């Protein structure tokens, strides 16, 4: 075999590629085209690489047990959802190296298996309570608009925060956004968001914002932490509002986390007997089993149907707490 042919075979096996280059190639593929997905995958992969020897170490030299040990050290003590999310990112990368590139690569060992996630069925907020929270007069306009849009679109917070003013189709109450899997899809809102958006876009001196991030942070960024131009409003110089800040504000304002609005929207649609197929179109879930976790009827709906089980001789004027006044 010639020297050139030998080098080609070696490269194909992955004996000559290091961890850093393998990660960079994976993170440039279409499967992680979404900015949020790429950021999450890069975080997990980069931490694993650092734990097993750094970017310059050869991919073929890493053993399965090293990957398992690194996963345990980094996320072994975390919640099952955190463990599963990072394990899946690392497994996806290593599987891609082995199956798509035909490189000699380790895999996630069998004993580093997925963990059972306990589903919290109380995350969905009752519709009447949520309406009271979202209608509070003391909520700042930006935050009220964001919360209302998250609920009415049933979108992920990271997706809504990525919207730009020029993306909005105000007349048809919709906007295109890049979903978790990288697809471009429409999200739709209703009258509550439609009433608030024009006020949010109006600048203090009268004109209306025409482009730039839709939801803005309160302050201009310091030079050391200035994001790229696409994340800066050309009218105000303020940056795009970040997810971590939203999480803090929502806990302060509503006592909720951002995902609960999406969860509640799906649950409320299910309680109104909307078919699962339509709920999946609204939430943009691809797997019915995943969507069904969010469409479990809430406490109010279960309490209401419980009246059907009341003794036939009990008057409708009598409820669980005794005679009604």
mmCIF file of C-alpha atoms in Angstrom:
data_model
loop_
_atom_site.group_PDB
_atom_site.id
_atom_site.type_symbol
_atom_site.label_atom_id
_atom_site.label_comp_id
_atom_site.label_asym_id
_atom_site.label_seq_id
_atom_site.Cartn_x
_atom_site.Cartn_y
_atom_site.Cartn_z
ATOM 1 C CA UNK A 1 0.000 0.000 0.000
ATOM 2 C CA UNK A 2 1.306 3.446 -0.926
ATOM 3 C CA UNK A 3 1.962 6.098 1.702
ATOM 4 C CA UNK A 4 -0.915 8.214 0.331
ATOM 5 C CA UNK A 5 -3.359 5.306 0.510
ATOM 6 C CA UNK A 6 -2.208 4.491 4.042
ATOM 7 C CA UNK A 7 -2.866 8.065 5.154
ATOM 8 C CA UNK A 8 -6.359 7.932 3.657
ATOM 9 C CA UNK A 9 -7.176 4.709 5.499
ATOM 10 C CA UNK A 10 -5.787 6.130 8.742
ATOM 11 C CA UNK A 11 -7.854 9.290 8.377
ATOM 12 C CA UNK A 12 -10.952 7.241 7.603
ATOM 13 C CA UNK A 13 -10.455 5.202 10.777
ATOM 14 C CA UNK A 14 -10.087 8.391 12.796
ATOM 15 C CA UNK A 15 -6.662 7.464 14.161
ATOM 16 C CA UNK A 16 -5.317 10.850 13.110
ATOM 17 C CA UNK A 17 -8.146 13.149 14.157
ATOM 18 C CA UNK A 18 -8.132 14.817 17.520
ATOM 19 C CA UNK A 19 -11.074 15.510 19.809
ATOM 20 C CA UNK A 20 -11.179 19.212 19.032
ATOM 21 C CA UNK A 21 -11.399 18.769 15.257
ATOM 22 C CA UNK A 22 -13.996 15.997 15.619
ATOM 23 C CA UNK A 23 -16.134 18.252 17.792
ATOM 24 C CA UNK A 24 -15.797 21.212 15.419
ATOM 25 C CA UNK A 25 -16.889 19.119 12.434
ATOM 26 C CA UNK A 26 -19.890 17.755 14.330
ATOM 27 C CA UNK A 27 -20.985 21.201 15.522
ATOM 28 C CA UNK A 28 -20.919 22.504 11.941
ATOM 29 C CA UNK A 29 -23.440 19.927 10.692
ATOM 30 C CA UNK A 30 -27.094 20.603 9.900
ATOM 31 C CA UNK A 31 -28.332 18.657 12.934
ATOM 32 C CA UNK A 32 -27.098 21.451 15.207
ATOM 33 C CA UNK A 33 -27.961 24.328 12.878
ATOM 34 C CA UNK A 34 -30.152 25.972 15.513
ATOM 35 C CA UNK A 35 -28.120 28.437 17.596
ATOM 36 C CA UNK A 36 -29.610 27.259 20.891
ATOM 37 C CA UNK A 37 -29.068 23.586 20.051
ATOM 38 C CA UNK A 38 -25.482 24.240 18.997
ATOM 39 C CA UNK A 39 -24.786 26.146 22.195
ATOM 40 C CA UNK A 40 -26.169 23.315 24.358
ATOM 41 C CA UNK A 41 -24.307 20.595 22.444
ATOM 42 C CA UNK A 42 -21.064 22.578 22.407
ATOM 43 C CA UNK A 43 -21.215 23.067 26.168
ATOM 44 C CA UNK A 44 -21.579 19.333 26.850
ATOM 45 C CA UNK A 45 -19.034 18.195 24.249
ATOM 46 C CA UNK A 46 -16.425 20.783 25.260
ATOM 47 C CA UNK A 47 -16.674 19.790 28.912
ATOM 48 C CA UNK A 48 -16.306 16.101 28.097
ATOM 49 C CA UNK A 49 -13.272 16.838 25.915
ATOM 50 C CA UNK A 50 -11.646 18.805 28.724
ATOM 51 C CA UNK A 51 -12.363 15.981 31.174
ATOM 52 C CA UNK A 52 -10.724 13.272 29.026
ATOM 53 C CA UNK A 53 -7.546 15.092 28.086
ATOM 54 C CA UNK A 54 -8.195 18.181 25.968
ATOM 55 C CA UNK A 55 -8.705 19.057 22.323
ATOM 56 C CA UNK A 56 -5.352 17.738 21.101
ATOM 57 C CA UNK A 57 -5.903 14.182 22.295
ATOM 58 C CA UNK A 58 -6.674 11.687 19.515
ATOM 59 C CA UNK A 59 -10.261 10.525 19.290
ATOM 60 C CA UNK A 60 -9.226 6.897 18.774
ATOM 61 C CA UNK A 61 -7.222 6.876 22.014
ATOM 62 C CA UNK A 62 -10.219 7.556 24.272
ATOM 63 C CA UNK A 63 -11.829 4.508 25.885
ATOM 64 C CA UNK A 64 -15.535 3.995 26.553
ATOM 65 C CA UNK A 65 -14.889 3.849 30.292
ATOM 66 C CA UNK A 66 -13.251 7.282 30.195
ATOM 67 C CA UNK A 67 -16.390 8.753 28.643
ATOM 68 C CA UNK A 68 -18.533 7.081 31.307
ATOM 69 C CA UNK A 69 -16.287 8.301 34.120
ATOM 70 C CA UNK A 70 -16.296 11.845 32.754
ATOM 71 C CA UNK A 71 -20.095 11.878 32.466
ATOM 72 C CA UNK A 72 -20.387 10.706 36.068
ATOM 73 C CA UNK A 73 -17.926 13.305 37.355
ATOM 74 C CA UNK A 74 -19.538 16.173 35.442
ATOM 75 C CA UNK A 75 -23.248 15.387 35.785
ATOM 76 C CA UNK A 76 -23.605 12.302 37.956
ATOM 77 C CA UNK A 77 -24.991 14.313 40.862
ATOM 78 C CA UNK A 78 -27.374 16.405 38.773
ATOM 79 C CA UNK A 79 -31.102 15.976 38.240
ATOM 80 C CA UNK A 80 -32.107 13.169 35.843
ATOM 81 C CA UNK A 81 -33.152 15.671 33.158
ATOM 82 C CA UNK A 82 -29.747 17.369 33.261
ATOM 83 C CA UNK A 83 -27.930 14.021 33.149
ATOM 84 C CA UNK A 84 -30.056 12.792 30.232
ATOM 85 C CA UNK A 85 -29.669 16.015 28.261
ATOM 86 C CA UNK A 86 -25.867 16.117 28.466
ATOM 87 C CA UNK A 87 -25.507 12.363 28.029
ATOM 88 C CA UNK A 88 -27.617 12.568 24.863
ATOM 89 C CA UNK A 89 -25.472 15.399 23.449
ATOM 90 C CA UNK A 90 -22.235 13.464 24.025
ATOM 91 C CA UNK A 91 -23.745 10.238 22.679
ATOM 92 C CA UNK A 92 -25.011 12.018 19.564
ATOM 93 C CA UNK A 93 -21.531 13.401 18.876
ATOM 94 C CA UNK A 94 -19.740 10.064 19.338
ATOM 95 C CA UNK A 95 -22.350 8.160 17.316
ATOM 96 C CA UNK A 96 -21.966 10.661 14.480
ATOM 97 C CA UNK A 97 -18.184 10.196 14.541
ATOM 98 C CA UNK A 98 -18.510 6.415 14.352
ATOM 99 C CA UNK A 99 -21.412 6.049 11.900
ATOM 100 C CA UNK A 100 -21.235 9.098 9.643
ATOM 101 C CA UNK A 101 -17.479 9.673 9.499
ATOM 102 C CA UNK A 102 -16.374 6.066 10.113
ATOM 103 C CA UNK A 103 -13.814 7.236 12.657
ATOM 104 C CA UNK A 104 -12.561 5.005 15.430
ATOM 105 C CA UNK A 105 -14.428 6.576 18.319
ATOM 106 C CA UNK A 106 -15.509 5.608 21.824
ATOM 107 C CA UNK A 107 -19.146 5.321 22.818
ATOM 108 C CA UNK A 108 -21.159 5.996 25.939
ATOM 109 C CA UNK A 109 -20.850 2.784 28.013
ATOM 110 C CA UNK A 110 -23.931 0.751 28.847
ATOM 111 C CA UNK A 111 -23.695 1.475 32.567
ATOM 112 C CA UNK A 112 -24.024 5.215 31.894
ATOM 113 C CA UNK A 113 -27.662 4.710 30.951
ATOM 114 C CA UNK A 114 -30.489 7.196 30.786
ATOM 115 C CA UNK A 115 -32.210 7.958 34.065
ATOM 116 C CA UNK A 116 -35.908 7.981 34.676
ATOM 117 C CA UNK A 117 -37.291 11.496 34.842
ATOM 118 C CA UNK A 118 -40.123 12.087 37.270
ATOM 119 C CA UNK A 119 -42.774 14.192 35.573
ATOM 120 C CA UNK A 120 -44.223 17.014 37.641
ATOM 121 C CA UNK A 121 -47.912 17.015 36.703
ATOM 122 C CA UNK A 122 -48.525 20.194 38.711
ATOM 123 C CA UNK A 123 -46.473 22.405 36.389
ATOM 124 C CA UNK A 124 -49.492 23.451 34.366
ATOM 125 C CA UNK A 125 -51.079 26.548 35.908
ATOM 126 C CA UNK A 126 -54.876 26.760 36.007
ATOM 127 C CA UNK A 127 -56.203 28.974 33.217
ATOM 128 C CA UNK A 128 -58.082 31.311 35.551
ATOM 129 C CA UNK A 129 -55.016 31.807 37.748
ATOM 130 C CA UNK A 130 -52.742 32.340 34.767
ATOM 131 C CA UNK A 131 -55.082 34.918 33.280
ATOM 132 C CA UNK A 132 -55.011 36.862 36.547
ATOM 133 C CA UNK A 133 -51.210 36.766 36.616
ATOM 134 C CA UNK A 134 -50.811 37.886 33.006
ATOM 135 C CA UNK A 135 -53.331 40.719 33.437
ATOM 136 C CA UNK A 136 -51.597 42.365 36.383
ATOM 137 C CA UNK A 137 -51.246 46.107 35.923
ATOM 138 C CA UNK A 138 -47.900 46.301 37.706
ATOM 139 C CA UNK A 139 -46.078 44.162 35.115
ATOM 140 C CA UNK A 140 -43.693 46.138 32.868
ATOM 141 C CA UNK A 141 -44.865 46.326 29.259
ATOM 142 C CA UNK A 142 -41.942 44.337 27.871
ATOM 143 C CA UNK A 143 -42.363 41.511 30.366
ATOM 144 C CA UNK A 144 -46.144 41.402 30.059
ATOM 145 C CA UNK A 145 -45.824 41.154 26.262
ATOM 146 C CA UNK A 146 -43.216 38.405 26.511
ATOM 147 C CA UNK A 147 -45.214 36.328 28.999
ATOM 148 C CA UNK A 148 -48.404 36.710 26.982
ATOM 149 C CA UNK A 149 -46.605 35.739 23.758
ATOM 150 C CA UNK A 150 -45.000 32.693 25.380
ATOM 151 C CA UNK A 151 -48.417 31.467 26.482
ATOM 152 C CA UNK A 152 -50.345 32.236 23.302
ATOM 153 C CA UNK A 153 -47.678 30.820 20.953
ATOM 154 C CA UNK A 154 -46.858 27.821 23.210
ATOM 155 C CA UNK A 155 -43.280 28.359 22.024
ATOM 156 C CA UNK A 156 -40.037 27.799 23.877
ATOM 157 C CA UNK A 157 -38.670 30.898 25.591
ATOM 158 C CA UNK A 158 -35.370 30.687 23.701
ATOM 159 C CA UNK A 159 -37.283 30.665 20.404
ATOM 160 C CA UNK A 160 -39.383 33.724 21.213
ATOM 161 C CA UNK A 161 -36.347 35.611 22.501
ATOM 162 C CA UNK A 162 -34.629 34.988 19.151
ATOM 163 C CA UNK A 163 -37.353 36.856 17.238
ATOM 164 C CA UNK A 164 -36.562 40.127 15.476
ATOM 165 C CA UNK A 165 -38.974 42.973 14.785
ATOM 166 C CA UNK A 166 -38.733 42.382 11.048
ATOM 167 C CA UNK A 167 -39.888 38.770 11.564
ATOM 168 C CA UNK A 168 -43.313 39.827 12.820
ATOM 169 C CA UNK A 169 -46.371 39.496 10.610
ATOM 170 C CA UNK A 170 -48.575 41.730 12.752
ATOM 171 C CA UNK A 171 -51.556 41.594 10.422
ATOM 172 C CA UNK A 172 -51.762 37.790 10.509
ATOM 173 C CA UNK A 173 -50.528 37.512 14.117
ATOM 174 C CA UNK A 174 -47.651 35.179 13.325
ATOM 175 C CA UNK A 175 -43.872 34.991 12.957
ATOM 176 C CA UNK A 176 -41.395 32.437 11.576
ATOM 177 C CA UNK A 177 -38.768 31.049 13.906
ATOM 178 C CA UNK A 178 -36.158 28.335 13.901
ATOM 179 C CA UNK A 179 -37.319 25.387 15.974
ATOM 180 C CA UNK A 180 -35.280 23.127 18.206
ATOM 181 C CA UNK A 181 -34.500 20.734 15.350
ATOM 182 C CA UNK A 182 -33.472 23.515 12.964
ATOM 183 C CA UNK A 183 -36.731 23.758 10.955
ATOM 184 C CA UNK A 184 -38.276 27.147 10.159
ATOM 185 C CA UNK A 185 -41.890 27.128 11.371
ATOM 186 C CA UNK A 186 -44.686 29.602 12.054
ATOM 187 C CA UNK A 187 -45.881 30.465 15.535
ATOM 188 C CA UNK A 188 -49.202 32.216 16.076
ATOM 189 C CA UNK A 189 -50.501 34.499 18.833
ATOM 190 C CA UNK A 190 -53.907 35.883 19.705
ATOM 191 C CA UNK A 191 -55.525 39.152 20.715
ATOM 192 C CA UNK A 192 -53.689 39.583 24.011
ATOM 193 C CA UNK A 193 -50.265 39.690 22.356
ATOM 194 C CA UNK A 194 -51.622 41.570 19.340
ATOM 195 C CA UNK A 195 -52.767 44.436 21.589
ATOM 196 C CA UNK A 196 -49.412 44.705 23.354
ATOM 197 C CA UNK A 197 -46.931 44.411 20.474
ATOM 198 C CA UNK A 198 -47.582 47.860 18.883
ATOM 199 C CA UNK A 199 -47.014 49.502 22.273
ATOM 200 C CA UNK A 200 -43.797 47.538 22.772
ATOM 201 C CA UNK A 201 -42.437 48.609 19.377
ATOM 202 C CA UNK A 202 -43.140 52.311 19.949
ATOM 203 C CA UNK A 203 -40.057 54.328 20.886
ATOM 204 C CA UNK A 204 -40.291 57.019 23.601
ATOM 205 C CA UNK A 205 -39.935 59.842 21.065
ATOM 206 C CA UNK A 206 -42.709 58.568 18.811
ATOM 207 C CA UNK A 207 -41.250 56.445 15.974
ATOM 208 C CA UNK A 208 -41.651 52.689 15.817
ATOM 209 C CA UNK A 209 -38.845 50.140 15.836
ATOM 210 C CA UNK A 210 -38.595 48.525 12.410
ATOM 211 C CA UNK A 211 -35.785 46.017 12.904
ATOM 212 C CA UNK A 212 -33.506 44.455 15.482
ATOM 213 C CA UNK A 213 -34.275 42.153 18.436
ATOM 214 C CA UNK A 214 -37.902 42.174 19.541
ATOM 215 C CA UNK A 215 -37.276 41.877 23.283
ATOM 216 C CA UNK A 216 -34.496 44.100 24.609
ATOM 217 C CA UNK A 217 -32.478 44.181 27.813
ATOM 218 C CA UNK A 218 -32.855 47.194 30.098
ATOM 219 C CA UNK A 219 -29.311 48.504 29.673
ATOM 220 C CA UNK A 220 -26.741 48.887 26.936
ATOM 221 C CA UNK A 221 -23.948 46.290 27.032
ATOM 222 C CA UNK A 222 -20.508 47.087 28.403
ATOM 223 C CA UNK A 223 -17.735 46.936 25.758
ATOM 224 C CA UNK A 224 -16.261 43.727 27.190
ATOM 225 C CA UNK A 225 -19.563 41.871 26.827
ATOM 226 C CA UNK A 226 -20.941 43.436 23.668
ATOM 227 C CA UNK A 227 -22.738 40.836 21.490
ATOM 228 C CA UNK A 228 -22.696 40.728 17.695
ATOM 229 C CA UNK A 229 -24.507 43.379 15.619
ATOM 230 C CA UNK A 230 -27.532 41.139 14.968
ATOM 231 C CA UNK A 231 -28.212 41.081 18.714
ATOM 232 C CA UNK A 232 -28.140 44.865 19.126
ATOM 233 C CA UNK A 233 -31.136 47.139 18.499
ATOM 234 C CA UNK A 234 -30.118 49.774 15.922
ATOM 235 C CA UNK A 235 -32.600 52.254 17.419
ATOM 236 C CA UNK A 236 -31.658 52.052 21.090
ATOM 237 C CA UNK A 237 -28.278 50.307 21.212
ATOM 238 C CA UNK A 238 -29.659 47.831 23.752
ATOM 239 C CA UNK A 239 -28.951 44.093 23.383
ATOM 240 C CA UNK A 240 -31.320 41.179 23.031
ATOM 241 C CA UNK A 241 -32.936 40.050 26.281
ATOM 242 C CA UNK A 242 -31.349 36.833 27.557
ATOM 243 C CA UNK A 243 -33.003 33.673 28.829
ATOM 244 C CA UNK A 244 -31.318 33.745 32.243
ATOM 245 C CA UNK A 245 -32.651 37.243 32.899
ATOM 246 C CA UNK A 246 -36.149 36.184 31.827
ATOM 247 C CA UNK A 247 -36.052 33.266 34.228
ATOM 248 C CA UNK A 248 -35.160 35.581 37.127
ATOM 249 C CA UNK A 249 -37.843 38.131 36.206
ATOM 250 C CA UNK A 250 -40.575 35.561 35.732
ATOM 251 C CA UNK A 251 -39.863 34.011 39.110
ATOM 252 C CA UNK A 252 -40.084 37.479 40.649
ATOM 253 C CA UNK A 253 -43.231 38.542 38.783
ATOM 254 C CA UNK A 254 -45.243 35.329 38.507
ATOM 255 C CA UNK A 255 -43.527 32.732 40.669
ATOM 256 C CA UNK A 256 -43.180 30.546 37.544
ATOM 257 C CA UNK A 257 -40.442 29.370 35.208
ATOM 258 C CA UNK A 258 -40.654 30.104 31.445
ATOM 259 C CA UNK A 259 -41.435 26.516 30.455
ATOM 260 C CA UNK A 260 -44.585 26.509 32.571
ATOM 261 C CA UNK A 261 -46.306 28.864 30.130
ATOM 262 C CA UNK A 262 -45.719 26.469 27.239
ATOM 263 C CA UNK A 263 -46.736 23.532 29.423
ATOM 264 C CA UNK A 264 -49.897 25.322 30.545
ATOM 265 C CA UNK A 265 -50.879 26.258 26.984
ATOM 266 C CA UNK A 266 -50.711 22.624 25.844
ATOM 267 C CA UNK A 267 -52.645 21.463 28.910
ATOM 268 C CA UNK A 268 -55.393 24.047 28.421
ATOM 269 C CA UNK A 269 -55.784 23.035 24.769
ATOM 270 C CA UNK A 270 -56.097 19.407 25.829
ATOM 271 C CA UNK A 271 -58.731 20.299 28.438
ATOM 272 C CA UNK A 272 -60.789 21.917 25.668
ATOM 273 C CA UNK A 273 -60.696 18.577 23.792
ATOM 274 C CA UNK A 274 -58.453 19.885 21.014
ATOM 275 C CA UNK A 275 -57.142 16.837 19.069
ATOM 276 C CA UNK A 276 -53.579 15.796 19.837
ATOM 277 C CA UNK A 277 -52.585 16.325 16.211
ATOM 278 C CA UNK A 278 -53.554 20.009 16.422
ATOM 279 C CA UNK A 279 -51.840 20.432 19.775
ATOM 280 C CA UNK A 280 -48.656 18.981 18.252
ATOM 281 C CA UNK A 281 -48.955 21.455 15.382
ATOM 282 C CA UNK A 282 -49.261 24.274 17.908
ATOM 283 C CA UNK A 283 -46.383 23.187 20.148
ATOM 284 C CA UNK A 284 -44.387 21.779 17.186
ATOM 285 C CA UNK A 285 -43.644 18.509 18.932
ATOM 286 C CA UNK A 286 -42.645 15.726 16.536
ATOM 287 C CA UNK A 287 -43.263 12.782 18.856
ATOM 288 C CA UNK A 288 -46.820 12.147 20.121
ATOM 289 C CA UNK A 289 -45.470 10.565 23.320
ATOM 290 C CA UNK A 290 -43.587 13.773 24.115
ATOM 291 C CA UNK A 291 -46.625 15.935 23.412
ATOM 292 C CA UNK A 292 -48.850 13.758 25.581
ATOM 293 C CA UNK A 293 -46.760 14.644 28.646
ATOM 294 C CA UNK A 294 -47.990 18.211 28.277
ATOM 295 C CA UNK A 295 -51.617 17.481 27.457
ATOM 296 C CA UNK A 296 -52.454 15.701 30.700
ATOM 297 C CA UNK A 297 -55.591 17.387 32.119
ATOM 298 C CA UNK A 298 -54.909 19.849 34.916
ATOM 299 C CA UNK A 299 -56.248 19.840 38.445
ATOM 300 C CA UNK A 300 -59.253 22.059 37.692
ATOM 301 C CA UNK A 301 -60.452 19.745 34.926
ATOM 302 C CA UNK A 302 -60.059 16.647 37.094
ATOM 303 C CA UNK A 303 -61.872 18.338 39.993
ATOM 304 C CA UNK A 304 -64.733 19.312 37.671
ATOM 305 C CA UNK A 305 -65.356 15.818 36.311
ATOM 306 C CA UNK A 306 -65.140 14.373 39.821
ATOM 307 C CA UNK A 307 -68.661 15.750 40.335
ATOM 308 C CA UNK A 308 -69.907 13.018 38.017
ATOM 309 C CA UNK A 309 -69.031 10.498 40.726
ATOM 310 C CA UNK A 310 -71.157 12.186 43.391
ATOM 311 C CA UNK A 311 -74.023 10.125 44.892
ATOM 312 C CA UNK A 312 -77.131 10.387 42.761
ATOM 313 C CA UNK A 313 -79.204 11.622 45.682
ATOM 314 C CA UNK A 314 -76.949 14.567 46.511
ATOM 315 C CA UNK A 315 -78.296 17.925 45.422
ATOM 316 C CA UNK A 316 -76.243 19.979 42.920
ATOM 317 C CA UNK A 317 -76.381 22.725 45.531
ATOM 318 C CA UNK A 318 -74.148 20.648 47.789
ATOM 319 C CA UNK A 319 -70.421 20.533 47.007
ATOM 320 C CA UNK A 320 -67.372 18.975 48.623
ATOM 321 C CA UNK A 321 -67.152 21.746 51.223
ATOM 322 C CA UNK A 322 -70.755 21.449 52.365
ATOM 323 C CA UNK A 323 -73.925 23.374 51.456
ATOM 324 C CA UNK A 324 -73.447 26.269 49.051
ATOM 325 C CA UNK A 325 -74.655 29.650 50.250
#
